[in-house]
């Protein structure tokens, strides 16, 4: 049994002494902290993982003790599954697996972000509509109407922008969604775990929007939706490749199983398994057919990213939808509490992903806090502008998942109201940082890249669109170190220069670039920084340059 992690093996918990009880409670607190508010207890299992099992009475007493422990720390418990063990005894023996959930004192709910990928018309928006509205689809796209943001999306039935949908689970593991005409605030208040779905576009011409959604919103997981009747087609492979390149762990949902025969569904599953087992992917597919499988899948998936759970479901008949809900309910967050605390101790840095003007509120920016803590009323600087300056501003109020929030912590997404700040000065890809950070901005940077696909050779002077986090801009290849040109599959360190304006980059950031059919991935290795001063721009000059 691992010391860290949020799974605890217990043989039995029958009438512990007071001292032992205190010790068990402390241990539960530690497991909950490791899992950021969730822990799994397996009762009837020895510390070395041997499945012993307990008789009916002992199990009842153990669960009673576990409830007492949970009450003491203010948590709720739900039985995930029971199973009998074949053991040399006349009495049937059982093992029980229990989920303990407690919302950490410093936040309203546990938060997970899931990006939704898949080919056009594979049923992504419909599946989200069914999950978040709580009613099944009529087979003609009724469930997704509430998700669309633009009129042309409703007319064509295709998502072209990035929309966010929320699904809550209360502490007993029941779904909290928009059914019973709840508002978004009520969902936030009554759930202890929130899953934010980032609905991305499937159509090929909206690929840049999809890449932006994956790089800038930093999802914890990705859900790849494949339609059972068409199989792997269109942009499915491309989205799979994007998730792998950005190292986002993904699981697969095969939708529309009500439209086709069992044989067709099996063929699609086999096709997927074949692709996942290829040397490039190296994943272990795990087909989920029962609640038991869903619990196993969620735990295994979080521990080793090589496992890829596959669900087969229908948004019209509702077949196997519950399995997906069970899986999402148990999914633990990826980073442990230690990593998040380290991020929170750094200086504030907020990525600007979207900009709106709201009547009577003024300018509002949406995005993710990548490090530090941001409070209402805090003074920050935003930039870089076209000439590389940073401008001062004040955060007036913060909203998270459509309900007000005082403090924002590292890794959380939110919208910040900036009051009367001029919207035209802002653009996507800017950062808001604390004034003492002295941010480095650059126009020229070097990156180690792998060319995934290119029609001819890739050489100096080539123009590509570069995505790094929330930054996207056209850049020119200035130099390829040690080579004249690159071909598909080759690695090199390349120097890029942004065409329009300097950007804020970090060394080690993941990078994706594209141009027509050209695609490549890599990471930033070196920056040529431009130093900024409060009163304006001062470029760092090399020796022998005249200053006028």
Coordinates of C-alpha atoms in Angstrom, one line a residue:
X1 CA 0.0 0.0 0.0
X2 CA 1.4 3.4 -1.0
X3 CA 2.1 5.9 1.8
X4 CA 0.9 8.8 -0.4
X5 CA -2.1 8.8 -2.6
X6 CA -5.8 8.7 -1.5
X7 CA -6.5 4.9 -1.3
X8 CA -6.4 3.3 2.1
X9 CA -6.6 -0.5 2.8
X10 CA -8.3 -1.5 6.1
X11 CA -8.8 -5.0 7.3
X12 CA -11.5 -4.2 9.8
X13 CA -12.6 -1.3 12.0
X14 CA -14.5 -3.1 14.8
X15 CA -14.9 -1.1 18.1
X16 CA -11.6 0.7 18.1
X17 CA -10.3 2.2 21.4
X18 CA -10.4 6.0 21.8
X19 CA -6.7 6.4 21.1
X20 CA -6.9 4.1 18.0
X21 CA -10.0 6.1 16.8
X22 CA -8.1 9.4 17.0
X23 CA -5.3 7.9 15.1
X24 CA -7.7 6.6 12.4
X25 CA -9.3 10.1 12.1
X26 CA -5.9 11.7 11.6
X27 CA -5.1 9.1 8.9
X28 CA -8.4 9.9 7.2
X29 CA -7.5 13.6 7.2
X30 CA -4.2 12.8 5.6
X31 CA -5.8 10.6 2.8
X32 CA -8.3 13.3 2.1
X33 CA -5.6 16.0 1.8
X34 CA -3.7 13.7 -0.6
X35 CA -6.7 13.3 -2.8
X36 CA -7.7 17.0 -2.5
X37 CA -10.9 16.2 -0.7
X38 CA -11.5 12.6 -1.8
X39 CA -10.3 9.3 -0.4
X40 CA -11.2 5.6 -1.1
X41 CA -11.3 3.1 1.7
X42 CA -11.2 -0.6 0.9
X43 CA -12.4 -2.6 3.8
X44 CA -11.5 -6.2 4.2
X45 CA -8.1 -5.9 2.5
X46 CA -4.8 -6.3 4.3
X47 CA -2.0 -3.7 3.9
X48 CA -0.2 -5.8 1.4
X49 CA -3.2 -6.0 -0.8
X50 CA -4.4 -9.5 0.2
X51 CA -8.2 -9.7 -0.2
X52 CA -9.3 -11.3 3.1
X53 CA -13.0 -10.2 3.3
X54 CA -15.2 -9.8 6.4
X55 CA -18.3 -11.5 7.6
X56 CA -21.6 -9.6 7.6
X57 CA -21.5 -8.4 11.2
X58 CA -17.8 -7.3 11.1
X59 CA -18.5 -5.4 7.9
X60 CA -21.5 -3.7 9.5
X61 CA -19.5 -2.7 12.5
X62 CA -16.6 -1.5 10.3
X63 CA -18.9 0.7 8.2
X64 CA -20.4 2.2 11.4
X65 CA -16.9 3.1 12.6
X66 CA -16.1 4.6 9.2
X67 CA -19.3 6.7 9.4
X68 CA -18.2 8.0 12.9
X69 CA -14.7 8.8 11.5
X70 CA -16.3 10.7 8.6
X71 CA -18.6 12.7 10.9
X72 CA -15.6 13.7 13.0
X73 CA -13.8 15.2 10.0
X74 CA -17.0 16.5 8.5
X75 CA -17.0 14.3 5.4
X76 CA -19.7 12.1 3.7
X77 CA -19.3 8.5 2.7
X78 CA -20.8 6.5 -0.2
X79 CA -20.5 2.8 -0.7
X80 CA -19.0 2.3 -4.2
X81 CA -19.2 -1.5 -4.5
X82 CA -19.2 -4.7 -2.6
X83 CA -17.9 -8.1 -3.7
X84 CA -17.7 -11.5 -2.2
X85 CA -14.4 -13.3 -1.8
X86 CA -13.8 -17.0 -2.2
X87 CA -12.1 -17.8 1.0
X88 CA -11.9 -21.2 2.8
X89 CA -14.8 -20.7 5.2
X90 CA -18.5 -21.5 5.4
X91 CA -19.5 -17.9 6.0
X92 CA -19.7 -15.7 2.9
X93 CA -17.1 -12.9 3.2
X94 CA -17.2 -9.5 1.6
X95 CA -15.0 -6.6 0.7
X96 CA -16.5 -3.1 0.5
X97 CA -15.1 -0.1 -1.2
X98 CA -16.2 3.3 0.2
X99 CA -15.7 6.8 -1.2
X100 CA -15.1 9.5 1.5
X101 CA -15.6 13.0 0.3
X102 CA -15.1 16.3 2.1
X103 CA -14.9 19.7 0.5
X104 CA -11.6 21.4 1.7
X105 CA -12.2 24.2 4.1
X106 CA -10.7 26.8 1.8
X107 CA -13.0 26.2 -1.2
X108 CA -16.6 25.8 -2.1
X109 CA -16.3 22.6 -4.1
X110 CA -13.8 20.2 -5.7
X111 CA -13.2 21.2 -9.3
X112 CA -12.3 19.3 -12.4
X113 CA -12.0 20.5 -16.0
X114 CA -12.8 18.1 -18.9
X115 CA -12.3 19.0 -22.5
X116 CA -14.7 17.4 -25.0
X117 CA -13.2 16.4 -28.3
X118 CA -14.3 14.4 -31.3
X119 CA -15.2 14.6 -35.0
X120 CA -18.0 16.8 -36.3
X121 CA -21.5 15.2 -35.7
X122 CA -20.2 12.7 -33.2
X123 CA -22.7 13.9 -30.6
X124 CA -20.5 15.9 -28.2
X125 CA -22.9 18.8 -27.5
X126 CA -25.8 16.5 -27.3
X127 CA -24.1 14.3 -24.7
X128 CA -23.3 17.3 -22.6
X129 CA -26.8 18.6 -23.0
X130 CA -28.2 15.3 -21.7
X131 CA -25.7 15.2 -18.8
X132 CA -26.2 18.8 -17.7
X133 CA -30.0 19.2 -18.4
X134 CA -30.9 15.8 -17.0
X135 CA -33.3 14.9 -19.9
X136 CA -32.7 12.6 -22.8
X137 CA -32.4 13.7 -26.4
X138 CA -35.2 13.2 -29.0
X139 CA -32.8 12.1 -31.7
X140 CA -33.0 15.4 -33.5
X141 CA -30.7 17.6 -31.5
X142 CA -33.1 19.1 -28.9
X143 CA -30.7 18.5 -26.0
X144 CA -27.9 20.6 -27.4
X145 CA -29.9 23.8 -28.1
X146 CA -29.1 25.2 -24.6
X147 CA -25.4 24.8 -25.2
X148 CA -25.1 26.9 -28.3
X149 CA -23.8 30.5 -28.1
X150 CA -24.5 31.8 -31.5
X151 CA -27.5 31.9 -33.9
X152 CA -25.4 30.3 -36.8
X153 CA -24.6 27.4 -34.5
X154 CA -28.3 26.7 -33.9
X155 CA -29.0 26.9 -37.6
X156 CA -26.2 24.6 -38.7
X157 CA -26.2 22.4 -35.6
X158 CA -22.4 22.8 -35.3
X159 CA -20.4 24.2 -32.4
X160 CA -17.9 26.8 -33.6
X161 CA -17.0 28.5 -30.3
X162 CA -15.9 27.2 -26.9
X163 CA -18.7 26.9 -24.4
X164 CA -18.6 25.8 -20.8
X165 CA -21.1 23.5 -19.1
X166 CA -21.2 22.5 -15.5
X167 CA -22.3 19.2 -13.9
X168 CA -22.3 18.8 -10.1
X169 CA -22.2 15.8 -7.8
X170 CA -23.3 16.2 -4.2
X171 CA -21.5 14.5 -1.3
X172 CA -23.5 11.3 -1.7
X173 CA -22.5 11.0 -5.3
X174 CA -25.9 12.0 -6.8
X175 CA -25.9 14.1 -9.9
X176 CA -26.8 17.8 -9.5
X177 CA -27.7 19.5 -12.8
X178 CA -30.2 21.9 -14.4
X179 CA -33.2 19.5 -14.1
X180 CA -35.7 20.7 -11.4
X181 CA -35.0 24.1 -12.9
X182 CA -32.0 24.9 -10.8
X183 CA -29.9 27.9 -11.6
X184 CA -26.1 27.8 -12.0
X185 CA -25.6 29.3 -8.5
X186 CA -27.8 26.6 -6.9
X187 CA -25.8 23.9 -8.6
X188 CA -22.6 25.4 -7.2
X189 CA -24.1 25.7 -3.7
X190 CA -25.5 22.2 -3.5
X191 CA -22.7 20.2 -5.0
X192 CA -19.4 19.2 -3.4
X193 CA -17.8 18.3 -6.7
X194 CA -18.1 20.3 -9.9
X195 CA -17.1 19.1 -13.4
X196 CA -16.7 21.9 -15.9
X197 CA -17.0 20.5 -19.5
X198 CA -15.2 22.6 -22.2
X199 CA -17.3 21.9 -25.3
X200 CA -14.9 22.2 -28.3
X201 CA -15.7 22.4 -32.0
X202 CA -15.4 19.2 -34.1
X203 CA -15.4 20.7 -37.5
X204 CA -12.0 20.9 -39.3
X205 CA -12.3 24.6 -40.1
X206 CA -12.6 25.5 -36.4
X207 CA -9.4 23.5 -35.6
X208 CA -7.6 26.6 -34.3
X209 CA -10.4 27.3 -31.8
X210 CA -10.1 23.7 -30.6
X211 CA -6.4 23.9 -30.2
X212 CA -6.9 27.2 -28.3
X213 CA -9.3 25.5 -26.0
X214 CA -6.9 22.7 -25.3
X215 CA -3.8 24.8 -24.7
X216 CA -5.2 27.7 -22.8
X217 CA -7.9 26.3 -20.5
X218 CA -5.5 23.5 -19.2
X219 CA -8.1 20.8 -18.9
X220 CA -7.4 18.0 -16.4
X221 CA -8.8 15.3 -18.7
X222 CA -10.2 15.0 -22.2
X223 CA -13.3 13.1 -23.3
X224 CA -13.0 11.9 -26.9
X225 CA -16.5 11.3 -28.4
X226 CA -16.7 8.8 -31.3
X227 CA -19.9 8.0 -33.1
X228 CA -20.7 4.3 -33.2
X229 CA -22.0 4.3 -36.7
X230 CA -19.2 6.2 -38.4
X231 CA -16.3 5.0 -36.4
X232 CA -13.0 6.8 -36.5
X233 CA -13.4 9.5 -39.1
X234 CA -12.4 13.0 -39.9
X235 CA -10.8 14.9 -37.1
X236 CA -10.9 12.1 -34.6
X237 CA -7.3 11.1 -35.1
X238 CA -6.2 14.7 -35.1
X239 CA -7.9 15.3 -31.8
X240 CA -6.4 12.1 -30.4
X241 CA -3.0 13.3 -31.5
X242 CA -3.6 16.8 -29.9
X243 CA -4.5 15.2 -26.6
X244 CA -1.4 13.0 -26.7
X245 CA 0.9 15.8 -27.8
X246 CA -0.3 18.0 -24.9
X247 CA -0.2 15.0 -22.5
X248 CA -3.8 15.4 -21.5
X249 CA -5.1 12.0 -20.2
X250 CA -8.2 11.0 -22.2
X251 CA -11.0 8.6 -22.0
X252 CA -13.3 7.6 -24.9
X253 CA -17.1 7.7 -25.2
X254 CA -18.7 5.8 -28.1
X255 CA -22.1 7.5 -28.7
X256 CA -25.2 6.8 -30.7
X257 CA -25.2 3.0 -30.0
X258 CA -29.0 3.1 -30.4
X259 CA -28.6 3.7 -34.1
X260 CA -26.7 0.6 -35.0
X261 CA -26.4 -3.1 -34.4
X262 CA -24.2 -4.7 -31.7
X263 CA -21.8 -5.9 -34.4
X264 CA -21.2 -2.3 -35.6
X265 CA -20.5 -1.1 -32.1
X266 CA -18.1 -4.0 -31.6
X267 CA -16.4 -3.1 -34.8
X268 CA -15.9 0.5 -33.7
X269 CA -14.6 -0.7 -30.3
X270 CA -12.1 -3.0 -32.1
X271 CA -11.0 -0.2 -34.4
X272 CA -10.3 2.0 -31.4
X273 CA -8.5 -0.7 -29.5
X274 CA -6.3 -1.3 -32.5
X275 CA -5.3 2.4 -32.7
X276 CA -4.8 2.8 -29.0
X277 CA -2.4 -0.2 -28.9
X278 CA -0.2 1.2 -31.8
X279 CA 3.4 1.9 -30.8
X280 CA 2.8 5.7 -31.0
X281 CA -0.1 5.6 -28.6
X282 CA 0.8 2.7 -26.3
X283 CA -2.4 2.8 -24.3
X284 CA -4.3 0.1 -22.6
X285 CA -8.0 0.1 -23.6
X286 CA -10.5 -0.8 -20.9
X287 CA -14.1 -1.4 -22.0
X288 CA -16.6 -0.4 -19.3
X289 CA -19.7 -2.6 -19.1
X290 CA -20.8 -2.4 -15.4
X291 CA -20.7 -0.1 -12.4
X292 CA -17.8 -2.3 -11.1
X293 CA -15.8 -1.6 -14.2
X294 CA -16.5 2.2 -14.0
X295 CA -15.1 2.3 -10.4
X296 CA -12.0 0.3 -11.4
X297 CA -11.6 2.5 -14.5
X298 CA -11.7 5.8 -12.5
X299 CA -9.1 4.6 -10.0
X300 CA -6.7 3.0 -12.5
X301 CA -7.1 5.9 -14.9
X302 CA -6.0 8.4 -12.3
X303 CA -3.0 6.3 -11.2
X304 CA -1.6 5.4 -14.6
X305 CA -2.3 7.6 -17.6
X306 CA -1.7 4.7 -20.0
X307 CA -5.1 3.2 -19.3
X308 CA -7.9 4.5 -21.5
X309 CA -11.4 3.7 -20.4
X310 CA -14.0 3.2 -23.2
X311 CA -17.7 3.8 -22.7
X312 CA -20.5 2.8 -25.1
X313 CA -23.6 4.9 -24.6
X314 CA -26.6 6.5 -26.2
X315 CA -27.9 10.0 -25.5
X316 CA -31.3 9.1 -26.9
X317 CA -32.2 5.9 -25.1
X318 CA -30.0 6.7 -22.1
X319 CA -28.2 3.4 -22.2
X320 CA -25.1 3.2 -20.0
X321 CA -25.2 6.9 -19.2
X322 CA -25.1 6.0 -15.5
X323 CA -21.8 4.3 -15.9
X324 CA -20.3 7.6 -17.2
X325 CA -21.8 9.4 -14.3
X326 CA -20.3 6.9 -11.8
X327 CA -16.9 7.3 -13.5
X328 CA -17.0 11.1 -13.4
X329 CA -18.1 11.1 -9.8
X330 CA -15.1 9.1 -8.6
X331 CA -12.5 10.7 -10.9
X332 CA -9.9 12.2 -8.6
X333 CA -8.0 15.4 -9.4
X334 CA -4.6 14.8 -11.0
X335 CA -2.3 17.1 -9.1
X336 CA -2.0 16.5 -5.4
X337 CA -2.3 19.1 -2.7
X338 CA 1.4 19.6 -2.4
X339 CA 1.9 20.8 -6.0
X340 CA -1.0 23.2 -5.7
X341 CA 0.3 24.7 -2.5
X342 CA 3.7 25.3 -4.2
X343 CA 1.9 27.1 -7.1
X344 CA -0.1 29.2 -4.7
X345 CA 3.1 30.5 -3.0
X346 CA 4.4 32.0 -6.3
X347 CA 3.4 35.5 -7.5
X348 CA 0.0 36.0 -9.1
X349 CA -0.3 35.3 -12.8
X350 CA -3.6 35.2 -14.7
X351 CA -4.0 34.2 -18.4
X352 CA -6.5 36.2 -20.3
X353 CA -8.5 33.9 -22.6
X354 CA -11.7 35.8 -23.3
X355 CA -12.8 39.4 -23.1
X356 CA -16.3 40.7 -22.8
X357 CA -18.1 44.0 -22.1
X358 CA -20.9 43.6 -19.6
X359 CA -23.5 46.4 -19.1
X360 CA -23.2 48.2 -15.8
X361 CA -20.1 46.1 -14.9
X362 CA -17.6 47.3 -17.5
X363 CA -14.8 45.2 -19.0
X364 CA -14.7 41.5 -17.9
X365 CA -11.9 39.0 -18.7
X366 CA -12.1 35.3 -18.5
X367 CA -9.2 32.9 -18.0
X368 CA -7.2 30.7 -15.7
X369 CA -5.0 31.6 -12.7
X370 CA -1.8 29.7 -13.4
X371 CA 0.0 30.6 -10.2
X372 CA -0.5 32.5 -7.0
X373 CA -3.7 33.8 -5.4
X374 CA -5.9 36.6 -6.6
X375 CA -8.2 38.6 -4.3
X376 CA -10.9 41.1 -5.0
X377 CA -9.6 44.7 -5.0
X378 CA -6.0 43.6 -5.9
X379 CA -3.8 45.8 -8.1
X380 CA -2.2 44.0 -11.1
X381 CA -0.5 44.9 -14.3
X382 CA -1.7 43.6 -17.7
X383 CA 0.3 43.2 -20.9
X384 CA 2.3 43.1 -23.1
X385 CA 0.6 45.7 -25.4
X386 CA 1.7 46.1 -29.0
X387 CA 4.7 48.1 -28.0
X388 CA 5.6 45.9 -25.0
X389 CA 4.2 47.9 -22.2
X390 CA 2.3 46.7 -19.1
X391 CA -0.7 48.7 -17.9
X392 CA -1.9 49.0 -14.3
X393 CA -5.4 47.8 -13.4
X394 CA -7.6 46.8 -10.4
X395 CA -9.6 43.6 -10.0
X396 CA -13.1 44.8 -8.9
X397 CA -14.9 41.4 -8.5
X398 CA -14.4 37.7 -9.3
X399 CA -16.9 35.1 -10.5
X400 CA -16.4 31.4 -10.7
X401 CA -18.8 29.1 -12.4
X402 CA -21.3 32.0 -12.5
X403 CA -21.4 32.6 -8.8
X404 CA -19.4 35.2 -6.9
X405 CA -16.1 34.3 -5.3
X406 CA -13.7 36.3 -3.0
X407 CA -10.4 34.5 -3.5
X408 CA -9.1 32.7 -6.6
X409 CA -6.4 30.0 -6.2
X410 CA -3.9 28.7 -8.6
X411 CA -5.3 26.4 -11.2
X412 CA -8.8 27.7 -11.0
X413 CA -10.7 29.3 -14.0
X414 CA -12.8 32.4 -13.4
X415 CA -13.9 35.7 -14.8
X416 CA -12.6 39.0 -13.3
X417 CA -14.4 42.4 -13.6
X418 CA -12.0 45.2 -14.3
X419 CA -14.5 48.1 -14.1
X420 CA -14.0 51.0 -16.5
X421 CA -10.7 49.7 -18.1
X422 CA -10.6 50.3 -21.9
X423 CA -11.5 47.0 -23.6
X424 CA -9.6 47.9 -26.8
X425 CA -6.3 47.7 -24.9
X426 CA -6.8 44.0 -24.2
X427 CA -6.4 41.0 -26.4
X428 CA -6.4 37.2 -26.0
X429 CA -3.0 35.9 -25.0
X430 CA -2.2 38.7 -22.5
X431 CA -1.3 38.0 -18.9
X432 CA -2.2 39.8 -15.7
X433 CA 0.6 39.6 -13.2
X434 CA 1.5 41.1 -9.8
X435 CA 3.5 44.4 -10.3
X436 CA 6.7 43.1 -8.5
X437 CA 7.0 40.1 -10.9
X438 CA 9.0 42.1 -13.5
X439 CA 7.7 39.9 -16.4
X440 CA 10.0 38.9 -19.3
X441 CA 8.6 39.5 -22.7
X442 CA 10.1 38.5 -26.0
X443 CA 9.7 38.7 -29.8
X444 CA 12.4 36.1 -30.5
X445 CA 12.5 32.7 -28.9
X446 CA 14.0 29.3 -29.5
X447 CA 12.2 26.0 -29.2
X448 CA 13.1 22.3 -29.6
X449 CA 10.5 21.0 -32.0
X450 CA 9.4 17.8 -33.7
X451 CA 7.9 18.1 -37.1
X452 CA 4.8 15.8 -37.1
X453 CA 3.7 16.3 -40.7
X454 CA 4.8 18.5 -43.6
X455 CA 4.3 18.3 -47.3
X456 CA 7.7 19.5 -48.5
X457 CA 10.7 20.7 -46.5
X458 CA 10.5 23.1 -43.5
X459 CA 13.2 25.8 -43.8
X460 CA 14.2 29.3 -42.9
X461 CA 11.6 32.0 -43.7
X462 CA 8.6 29.7 -43.2
X463 CA 5.6 31.2 -41.5
X464 CA 3.6 29.2 -38.9
X465 CA 0.9 29.9 -36.3
X466 CA 2.4 29.2 -32.9
X467 CA 0.2 28.2 -29.9
X468 CA 1.9 28.4 -26.5
X469 CA -0.7 28.3 -23.7
X470 CA -3.1 31.1 -24.4
X471 CA -0.7 32.9 -26.8
X472 CA -1.4 32.4 -30.5
X473 CA 0.4 34.4 -33.2
X474 CA 2.1 34.0 -36.5
X475 CA 5.9 33.6 -36.3
X476 CA 8.7 33.3 -38.8
X477 CA 11.4 30.7 -38.7
X478 CA 14.6 32.6 -38.4
X479 CA 17.1 29.8 -38.1
X480 CA 17.2 26.0 -37.7
X481 CA 20.3 25.1 -35.7
X482 CA 22.6 22.6 -37.3
X483 CA 20.5 22.0 -40.3
X484 CA 19.3 23.7 -43.5
X485 CA 15.9 22.1 -43.6
X486 CA 13.6 19.7 -41.8
X487 CA 11.5 16.8 -43.0
X488 CA 8.6 15.0 -41.4
X489 CA 9.5 13.3 -38.1
X490 CA 12.8 15.2 -37.6
X491 CA 13.8 17.0 -34.4
X492 CA 15.7 20.3 -34.2
X493 CA 16.1 23.5 -32.2
X494 CA 14.5 26.4 -34.2
X495 CA 14.6 30.2 -33.6
X496 CA 11.2 31.9 -34.2
X497 CA 10.3 35.6 -34.3
X498 CA 6.8 36.9 -33.7
X499 CA 5.5 39.0 -36.5
X500 CA 3.2 41.5 -34.8
X501 CA 4.0 42.1 -31.1
X502 CA 6.1 40.7 -28.3
X503 CA 4.5 38.1 -26.0
X504 CA 4.9 36.8 -22.5
X505 CA 6.5 33.3 -22.6
X506 CA 8.1 30.9 -20.1
X507 CA 10.9 28.5 -20.7
X508 CA 9.7 24.9 -20.8
X509 CA 6.2 25.9 -22.0
X510 CA 4.6 23.4 -24.4
X511 CA 4.3 24.6 -28.0
X512 CA 2.2 23.6 -30.9
X513 CA 2.4 25.1 -34.4
X514 CA 0.4 24.7 -37.6
X515 CA 0.2 26.1 -41.1
X516 CA -2.1 24.4 -43.6
X517 CA -1.2 20.7 -43.4
X518 CA 2.1 21.4 -41.5
X519 CA 2.0 20.5 -37.8
X520 CA 4.6 20.3 -35.1
X521 CA 5.0 20.1 -31.3
X522 CA 7.8 21.0 -28.9
X523 CA 8.8 23.2 -26.0
X524 CA 10.4 26.6 -25.5
X525 CA 14.1 26.4 -24.6
X526 CA 15.4 29.9 -24.7
X527 CA 14.0 33.5 -24.8
X528 CA 15.6 36.7 -25.9
X529 CA 14.1 38.9 -23.3
X530 CA 13.2 42.6 -23.8
X531 CA 13.4 44.3 -20.4
X532 CA 10.5 46.6 -19.5
X533 CA 10.6 49.6 -17.3
X534 CA 7.5 51.1 -15.5
X535 CA 7.7 54.3 -17.6
X536 CA 7.8 52.6 -20.9
X537 CA 9.9 50.4 -23.1
X538 CA 13.6 50.0 -22.8
X539 CA 15.2 47.4 -25.0
X540 CA 18.3 45.5 -23.9
X541 CA 21.0 46.5 -26.3
X542 CA 24.1 44.5 -27.2
X543 CA 27.5 46.1 -27.1
X544 CA 28.4 48.4 -30.1
X545 CA 24.8 49.5 -30.7
X546 CA 24.1 53.2 -30.6
X547 CA 21.4 54.6 -28.4
X548 CA 19.7 57.7 -29.7

